[in-house]
Amino acid sequence: EQGKLTPELLAALQAAATGGTTVRKLALLGFGYPMAVGAPLLDAARANDHAAVDMMTIWGHDAGAQFGGHQVPGLSISTITKRRLEAARPGVLFADLNACHTSAGGADAATALTCPVTLILGDRDRMTPVRGAREFARSLPKAALEMIPGCGHGMMEEKPEQTHKALVKALAL
């Protein structure tokens, strides 16, 4: 269903759309459109089944990140992601995913934006594929796409330097 956005993203878009000249630029990381979440992931999260953690870890990172890939020797991006997701209280992961799946109303806010918007994306993101971001970018009056090569959805973990540089570039005044 078209128009679904996470509550956080919806709030950012609405703030930027109604902020007049207060919001001069907006950067959105790892955003795909629509934000539909597949039934297997939603069902696993609803049941507090560890399979939801596994799915998010596998789909959220490029293959290189799943076999080490951390810039600090001895650390594993996949293990860090799993531990962070496992630390959530029962129901939290489902609440987040379901909010992504059921939120609506952002399309109107997006078309009302007057500030430049940069979508920063991992080119191998399977959680929120690039094709959705390209579709969404067409609804923005001033959109740019910044691709991080060899990166999945977890761009701040997988490619922190490239993500930082993309943010600096997008938000430079």
PDB file of C-alpha atoms in Angstrom:
ATOM      1  CA  GLU A   1       0.000   0.000   0.000  1.00  0.00           C
ATOM      2  CA  GLN A   2       1.485   3.346  -1.008  1.00  0.00           C
ATOM      3  CA  GLY A   3       2.009   6.132   1.541  1.00  0.00           C
ATOM      4  CA  LYS A   4       3.282   4.149   4.531  1.00  0.00           C
ATOM      5  CA  LEU A   5       6.062   5.770   6.537  1.00  0.00           C
ATOM      6  CA  THR A   6       7.567   5.151   9.957  1.00  0.00           C
ATOM      7  CA  PRO A   7       6.296   7.473  12.693  1.00  0.00           C
ATOM      8  CA  GLU A   8       9.777   8.962  13.077  1.00  0.00           C
ATOM      9  CA  LEU A   9      10.166   9.611   9.369  1.00  0.00           C
ATOM     10  CA  LEU A  10       6.646  10.959   9.137  1.00  0.00           C
ATOM     11  CA  ALA A  11       7.418  13.367  11.990  1.00  0.00           C
ATOM     12  CA  ALA A  12      10.639  14.494  10.273  1.00  0.00           C
ATOM     13  CA  LEU A  13       8.857  15.034   6.954  1.00  0.00           C
ATOM     14  CA  GLN A  14       5.981  16.915   8.556  1.00  0.00           C
ATOM     15  CA  ALA A  15       8.360  19.083  10.606  1.00  0.00           C
ATOM     16  CA  ALA A  16      10.370  19.887   7.493  1.00  0.00           C
ATOM     17  CA  ALA A  17       7.232  20.525   5.432  1.00  0.00           C
ATOM     18  CA  THR A  18       5.710  22.903   7.985  1.00  0.00           C
ATOM     19  CA  GLY A  19       8.912  24.434   9.319  1.00  0.00           C
ATOM     20  CA  GLY A  20       9.149  27.152   6.699  1.00  0.00           C
ATOM     21  CA  THR A  21      12.756  28.292   6.484  1.00  0.00           C
ATOM     22  CA  THR A  22      13.683  26.646   9.802  1.00  0.00           C
ATOM     23  CA  VAL A  23      14.496  23.350   8.112  1.00  0.00           C
ATOM     24  CA  ARG A  24      16.965  24.096   5.341  1.00  0.00           C
ATOM     25  CA  LYS A  25      18.010  20.537   4.446  1.00  0.00           C
ATOM     26  CA  LEU A  26      16.932  17.015   5.309  1.00  0.00           C
ATOM     27  CA  ALA A  27      18.853  13.740   5.104  1.00  0.00           C
ATOM     28  CA  LEU A  28      17.085  10.387   5.380  1.00  0.00           C
ATOM     29  CA  LEU A  29      19.192   7.263   5.902  1.00  0.00           C
ATOM     30  CA  GLY A  30      18.244   3.799   4.720  1.00  0.00           C
ATOM     31  CA  PHE A  31      14.814   4.850   3.648  1.00  0.00           C
ATOM     32  CA  GLY A  32      12.672   2.756   1.338  1.00  0.00           C
ATOM     33  CA  TYR A  33       9.154   3.350   0.178  1.00  0.00           C
ATOM     34  CA  PRO A  34       6.687   1.925   0.920  1.00  0.00           C
ATOM     35  CA  MET A  35       7.641   0.606   4.366  1.00  0.00           C
ATOM     36  CA  ALA A  36       5.684  -2.630   4.146  1.00  0.00           C
ATOM     37  CA  VAL A  37       7.100  -5.363   6.394  1.00  0.00           C
ATOM     38  CA  GLY A  38       6.711  -8.967   5.280  1.00  0.00           C
ATOM     39  CA  ALA A  39       4.342 -11.269   7.167  1.00  0.00           C
ATOM     40  CA  PRO A  40       7.068 -13.766   8.222  1.00  0.00           C
ATOM     41  CA  LEU A  41       9.051 -11.016   9.960  1.00  0.00           C
ATOM     42  CA  LEU A  42       5.969  -9.426  11.531  1.00  0.00           C
ATOM     43  CA  ASP A  43       4.698 -12.806  12.735  1.00  0.00           C
ATOM     44  CA  ALA A  44       8.055 -13.756  14.248  1.00  0.00           C
ATOM     45  CA  ALA A  45       8.350 -10.388  15.986  1.00  0.00           C
ATOM     46  CA  ARG A  46       4.766 -10.627  17.294  1.00  0.00           C
ATOM     47  CA  ALA A  47       5.600 -14.041  18.798  1.00  0.00           C
ATOM     48  CA  ASN A  48       8.919 -12.752  20.215  1.00  0.00           C
ATOM     49  CA  ASP A  49      10.533 -15.506  18.173  1.00  0.00           C
ATOM     50  CA  HIS A  50      14.310 -15.212  17.751  1.00  0.00           C
ATOM     51  CA  ALA A  51      13.756 -15.774  14.038  1.00  0.00           C
ATOM     52  CA  ALA A  52      12.831 -12.057  13.800  1.00  0.00           C
ATOM     53  CA  VAL A  53      16.294 -11.124  15.096  1.00  0.00           C
ATOM     54  CA  ASP A  54      17.889 -13.527  12.632  1.00  0.00           C
ATOM     55  CA  MET A  55      15.870 -12.183   9.699  1.00  0.00           C
ATOM     56  CA  MET A  56      16.708  -8.578  10.516  1.00  0.00           C
ATOM     57  CA  THR A  57      20.379  -9.396  10.951  1.00  0.00           C
ATOM     58  CA  ILE A  58      20.585 -11.286   7.664  1.00  0.00           C
ATOM     59  CA  TRP A  59      18.433  -8.918   5.584  1.00  0.00           C
ATOM     60  CA  GLY A  60      19.792  -5.780   7.241  1.00  0.00           C
ATOM     61  CA  HIS A  61      23.426  -6.223   6.217  1.00  0.00           C
ATOM     62  CA  ASP A  62      25.381  -6.858   3.077  1.00  0.00           C
ATOM     63  CA  ALA A  63      27.158 -10.219   2.853  1.00  0.00           C
ATOM     64  CA  GLY A  64      30.535  -8.631   3.615  1.00  0.00           C
ATOM     65  CA  ALA A  65      29.244  -7.414   6.970  1.00  0.00           C
ATOM     66  CA  GLN A  66      28.006 -10.890   7.846  1.00  0.00           C
ATOM     67  CA  PHE A  67      31.499 -12.333   7.622  1.00  0.00           C
ATOM     68  CA  GLY A  68      33.344  -9.969   9.905  1.00  0.00           C
ATOM     69  CA  GLY A  69      33.446  -6.692   8.048  1.00  0.00           C
ATOM     70  CA  HIS A  70      33.827  -4.511  11.140  1.00  0.00           C
ATOM     71  CA  GLN A  71      36.521  -1.849  11.009  1.00  0.00           C
ATOM     72  CA  VAL A  72      37.663  -2.853  14.497  1.00  0.00           C
ATOM     73  CA  PRO A  73      39.440  -6.242  14.407  1.00  0.00           C
ATOM     74  CA  GLY A  74      37.670  -8.907  16.429  1.00  0.00           C
ATOM     75  CA  LEU A  75      34.226  -7.294  16.307  1.00  0.00           C
ATOM     76  CA  SER A  76      31.358  -8.683  14.249  1.00  0.00           C
ATOM     77  CA  ILE A  77      28.641  -6.431  12.855  1.00  0.00           C
ATOM     78  CA  SER A  78      26.161  -9.326  12.848  1.00  0.00           C
ATOM     79  CA  THR A  79      26.853 -10.211  16.469  1.00  0.00           C
ATOM     80  CA  ILE A  80      26.527  -6.600  17.596  1.00  0.00           C
ATOM     81  CA  THR A  81      23.223  -6.274  15.729  1.00  0.00           C
ATOM     82  CA  LYS A  82      21.862  -9.502  17.195  1.00  0.00           C
ATOM     83  CA  ARG A  83      22.784  -8.523  20.748  1.00  0.00           C
ATOM     84  CA  ARG A  84      21.208  -5.082  20.353  1.00  0.00           C
ATOM     85  CA  LEU A  85      17.960  -6.578  18.986  1.00  0.00           C
ATOM     86  CA  GLU A  86      17.928  -9.316  21.649  1.00  0.00           C
ATOM     87  CA  ALA A  87      18.176  -6.664  24.365  1.00  0.00           C
ATOM     88  CA  ALA A  88      14.772  -5.227  23.440  1.00  0.00           C
ATOM     89  CA  ARG A  89      11.920  -6.059  25.783  1.00  0.00           C
ATOM     90  CA  PRO A  90       9.245  -8.439  24.465  1.00  0.00           C
ATOM     91  CA  GLY A  91       6.912  -6.658  22.075  1.00  0.00           C
ATOM     92  CA  VAL A  92       9.228  -3.760  21.269  1.00  0.00           C
ATOM     93  CA  LEU A  93      10.521  -5.134  17.979  1.00  0.00           C
ATOM     94  CA  PHE A  94       6.991  -5.968  16.840  1.00  0.00           C
ATOM     95  CA  ALA A  95       5.744  -2.506  17.844  1.00  0.00           C
ATOM     96  CA  ASP A  96       8.492  -0.886  15.767  1.00  0.00           C
ATOM     97  CA  LEU A  97       7.998  -3.097  12.713  1.00  0.00           C
ATOM     98  CA  ASN A  98       4.230  -2.812  12.891  1.00  0.00           C
ATOM     99  CA  ALA A  99       4.496   0.986  13.112  1.00  0.00           C
ATOM    100  CA  CYS A 100       6.555   0.896   9.915  1.00  0.00           C
ATOM    101  CA  HIS A 101       4.007  -1.389   8.294  1.00  0.00           C
ATOM    102  CA  THR A 102       0.878   0.585   9.242  1.00  0.00           C
ATOM    103  CA  SER A 103       1.941   4.243   9.264  1.00  0.00           C
ATOM    104  CA  ALA A 104       0.515   6.508   6.595  1.00  0.00           C
ATOM    105  CA  GLY A 105       0.301  10.161   5.680  1.00  0.00           C
ATOM    106  CA  GLY A 106       3.845  10.966   4.712  1.00  0.00           C
ATOM    107  CA  ALA A 107       3.238  11.321   0.990  1.00  0.00           C
ATOM    108  CA  ASP A 108       1.380  14.597   1.508  1.00  0.00           C
ATOM    109  CA  ALA A 109       4.151  15.927   3.741  1.00  0.00           C
ATOM    110  CA  ALA A 110       6.760  14.880   1.182  1.00  0.00           C
ATOM    111  CA  THR A 111       5.143  16.823  -1.643  1.00  0.00           C
ATOM    112  CA  ALA A 112       4.920  19.916   0.589  1.00  0.00           C
ATOM    113  CA  LEU A 113       8.662  20.012   1.280  1.00  0.00           C
ATOM    114  CA  THR A 114      10.521  23.017   0.001  1.00  0.00           C
ATOM    115  CA  CYS A 115      13.966  22.122   1.337  1.00  0.00           C
ATOM    116  CA  PRO A 116      16.423  19.802  -0.405  1.00  0.00           C
ATOM    117  CA  VAL A 117      16.178  16.171   0.727  1.00  0.00           C
ATOM    118  CA  THR A 118      19.014  13.669   0.359  1.00  0.00           C
ATOM    119  CA  LEU A 119      18.241   9.967   0.613  1.00  0.00           C
ATOM    120  CA  ILE A 120      21.384   8.161   1.767  1.00  0.00           C
ATOM    121  CA  LEU A 121      21.151   4.503   0.842  1.00  0.00           C
ATOM    122  CA  GLY A 122      23.118   1.294   0.949  1.00  0.00           C
ATOM    123  CA  ASP A 123      23.170  -0.049  -2.592  1.00  0.00           C
ATOM    124  CA  ARG A 124      22.640  -3.598  -1.273  1.00  0.00           C
ATOM    125  CA  ASP A 125      19.895  -2.830   1.246  1.00  0.00           C
ATOM    126  CA  ARG A 126      17.390  -5.706   1.351  1.00  0.00           C
ATOM    127  CA  MET A 127      15.323  -4.306   4.230  1.00  0.00           C
ATOM    128  CA  THR A 128      14.415  -1.121   2.370  1.00  0.00           C
ATOM    129  CA  PRO A 129      15.421  -1.628  -1.274  1.00  0.00           C
ATOM    130  CA  VAL A 130      16.752   1.229  -3.394  1.00  0.00           C
ATOM    131  CA  ARG A 131      13.917   0.972  -5.930  1.00  0.00           C
ATOM    132  CA  GLY A 132      11.484   2.237  -3.276  1.00  0.00           C
ATOM    133  CA  ALA A 133      13.702   5.204  -2.483  1.00  0.00           C
ATOM    134  CA  ARG A 134      13.867   6.103  -6.174  1.00  0.00           C
ATOM    135  CA  GLU A 135      10.067   6.059  -6.376  1.00  0.00           C
ATOM    136  CA  PHE A 136       9.784   8.195  -3.251  1.00  0.00           C
ATOM    137  CA  ALA A 137      12.397  10.661  -4.540  1.00  0.00           C
ATOM    138  CA  ARG A 138      10.107  11.439  -7.484  1.00  0.00           C
ATOM    139  CA  SER A 139       7.537  12.839  -5.036  1.00  0.00           C
ATOM    140  CA  LEU A 140      10.057  15.238  -3.503  1.00  0.00           C
ATOM    141  CA  PRO A 141      10.489  18.641  -5.140  1.00  0.00           C
ATOM    142  CA  LYS A 142      14.246  18.768  -4.430  1.00  0.00           C
ATOM    143  CA  ALA A 143      15.607  15.225  -4.027  1.00  0.00           C
ATOM    144  CA  ALA A 144      19.049  13.700  -4.326  1.00  0.00           C
ATOM    145  CA  LEU A 145      20.175  10.098  -3.881  1.00  0.00           C
ATOM    146  CA  GLU A 146      23.531   9.301  -2.294  1.00  0.00           C
ATOM    147  CA  MET A 147      24.530   5.660  -2.657  1.00  0.00           C
ATOM    148  CA  ILE A 148      26.983   3.881  -0.358  1.00  0.00           C
ATOM    149  CA  PRO A 149      28.505   1.023  -2.355  1.00  0.00           C
ATOM    150  CA  GLY A 150      28.688  -2.478  -0.907  1.00  0.00           C
ATOM    151  CA  CYS A 151      26.407  -1.585   1.967  1.00  0.00           C
ATOM    152  CA  GLY A 152      23.147  -2.926   3.336  1.00  0.00           C
ATOM    153  CA  HIS A 153      20.585  -1.297   5.636  1.00  0.00           C
ATOM    154  CA  GLY A 154      22.999  -1.074   8.573  1.00  0.00           C
ATOM    155  CA  MET A 155      25.077   1.632   6.931  1.00  0.00           C
ATOM    156  CA  MET A 156      26.191   3.284  10.170  1.00  0.00           C
ATOM    157  CA  GLU A 157      27.621  -0.054  11.301  1.00  0.00           C
ATOM    158  CA  GLU A 158      28.846  -1.339   7.949  1.00  0.00           C
ATOM    159  CA  LYS A 159      30.267   1.840   6.428  1.00  0.00           C
ATOM    160  CA  PRO A 160      30.471   4.479   9.188  1.00  0.00           C
ATOM    161  CA  GLU A 161      33.012   6.726   7.446  1.00  0.00           C
ATOM    162  CA  GLN A 162      31.157   6.708   4.138  1.00  0.00           C
ATOM    163  CA  THR A 163      27.868   7.366   5.949  1.00  0.00           C
ATOM    164  CA  HIS A 164      29.412  10.283   7.835  1.00  0.00           C
ATOM    165  CA  LYS A 165      30.822  11.771   4.640  1.00  0.00           C
ATOM    166  CA  ALA A 166      27.447  11.415   2.894  1.00  0.00           C
ATOM    167  CA  LEU A 167      25.720  13.185   5.800  1.00  0.00           C
ATOM    168  CA  VAL A 168      28.259  16.009   5.819  1.00  0.00           C
ATOM    169  CA  LYS A 169      27.844  16.439   2.060  1.00  0.00           C
ATOM    170  CA  ALA A 170      24.033  16.355   2.279  1.00  0.00           C
ATOM    171  CA  LEU A 171      23.779  18.825   5.134  1.00  0.00           C
ATOM    172  CA  ALA A 172      26.604  21.199   4.216  1.00  0.00           C
ATOM    173  CA  LEU A 173      25.456  24.803   4.185  1.00  0.00           C
TER     174      LEU A 173
END
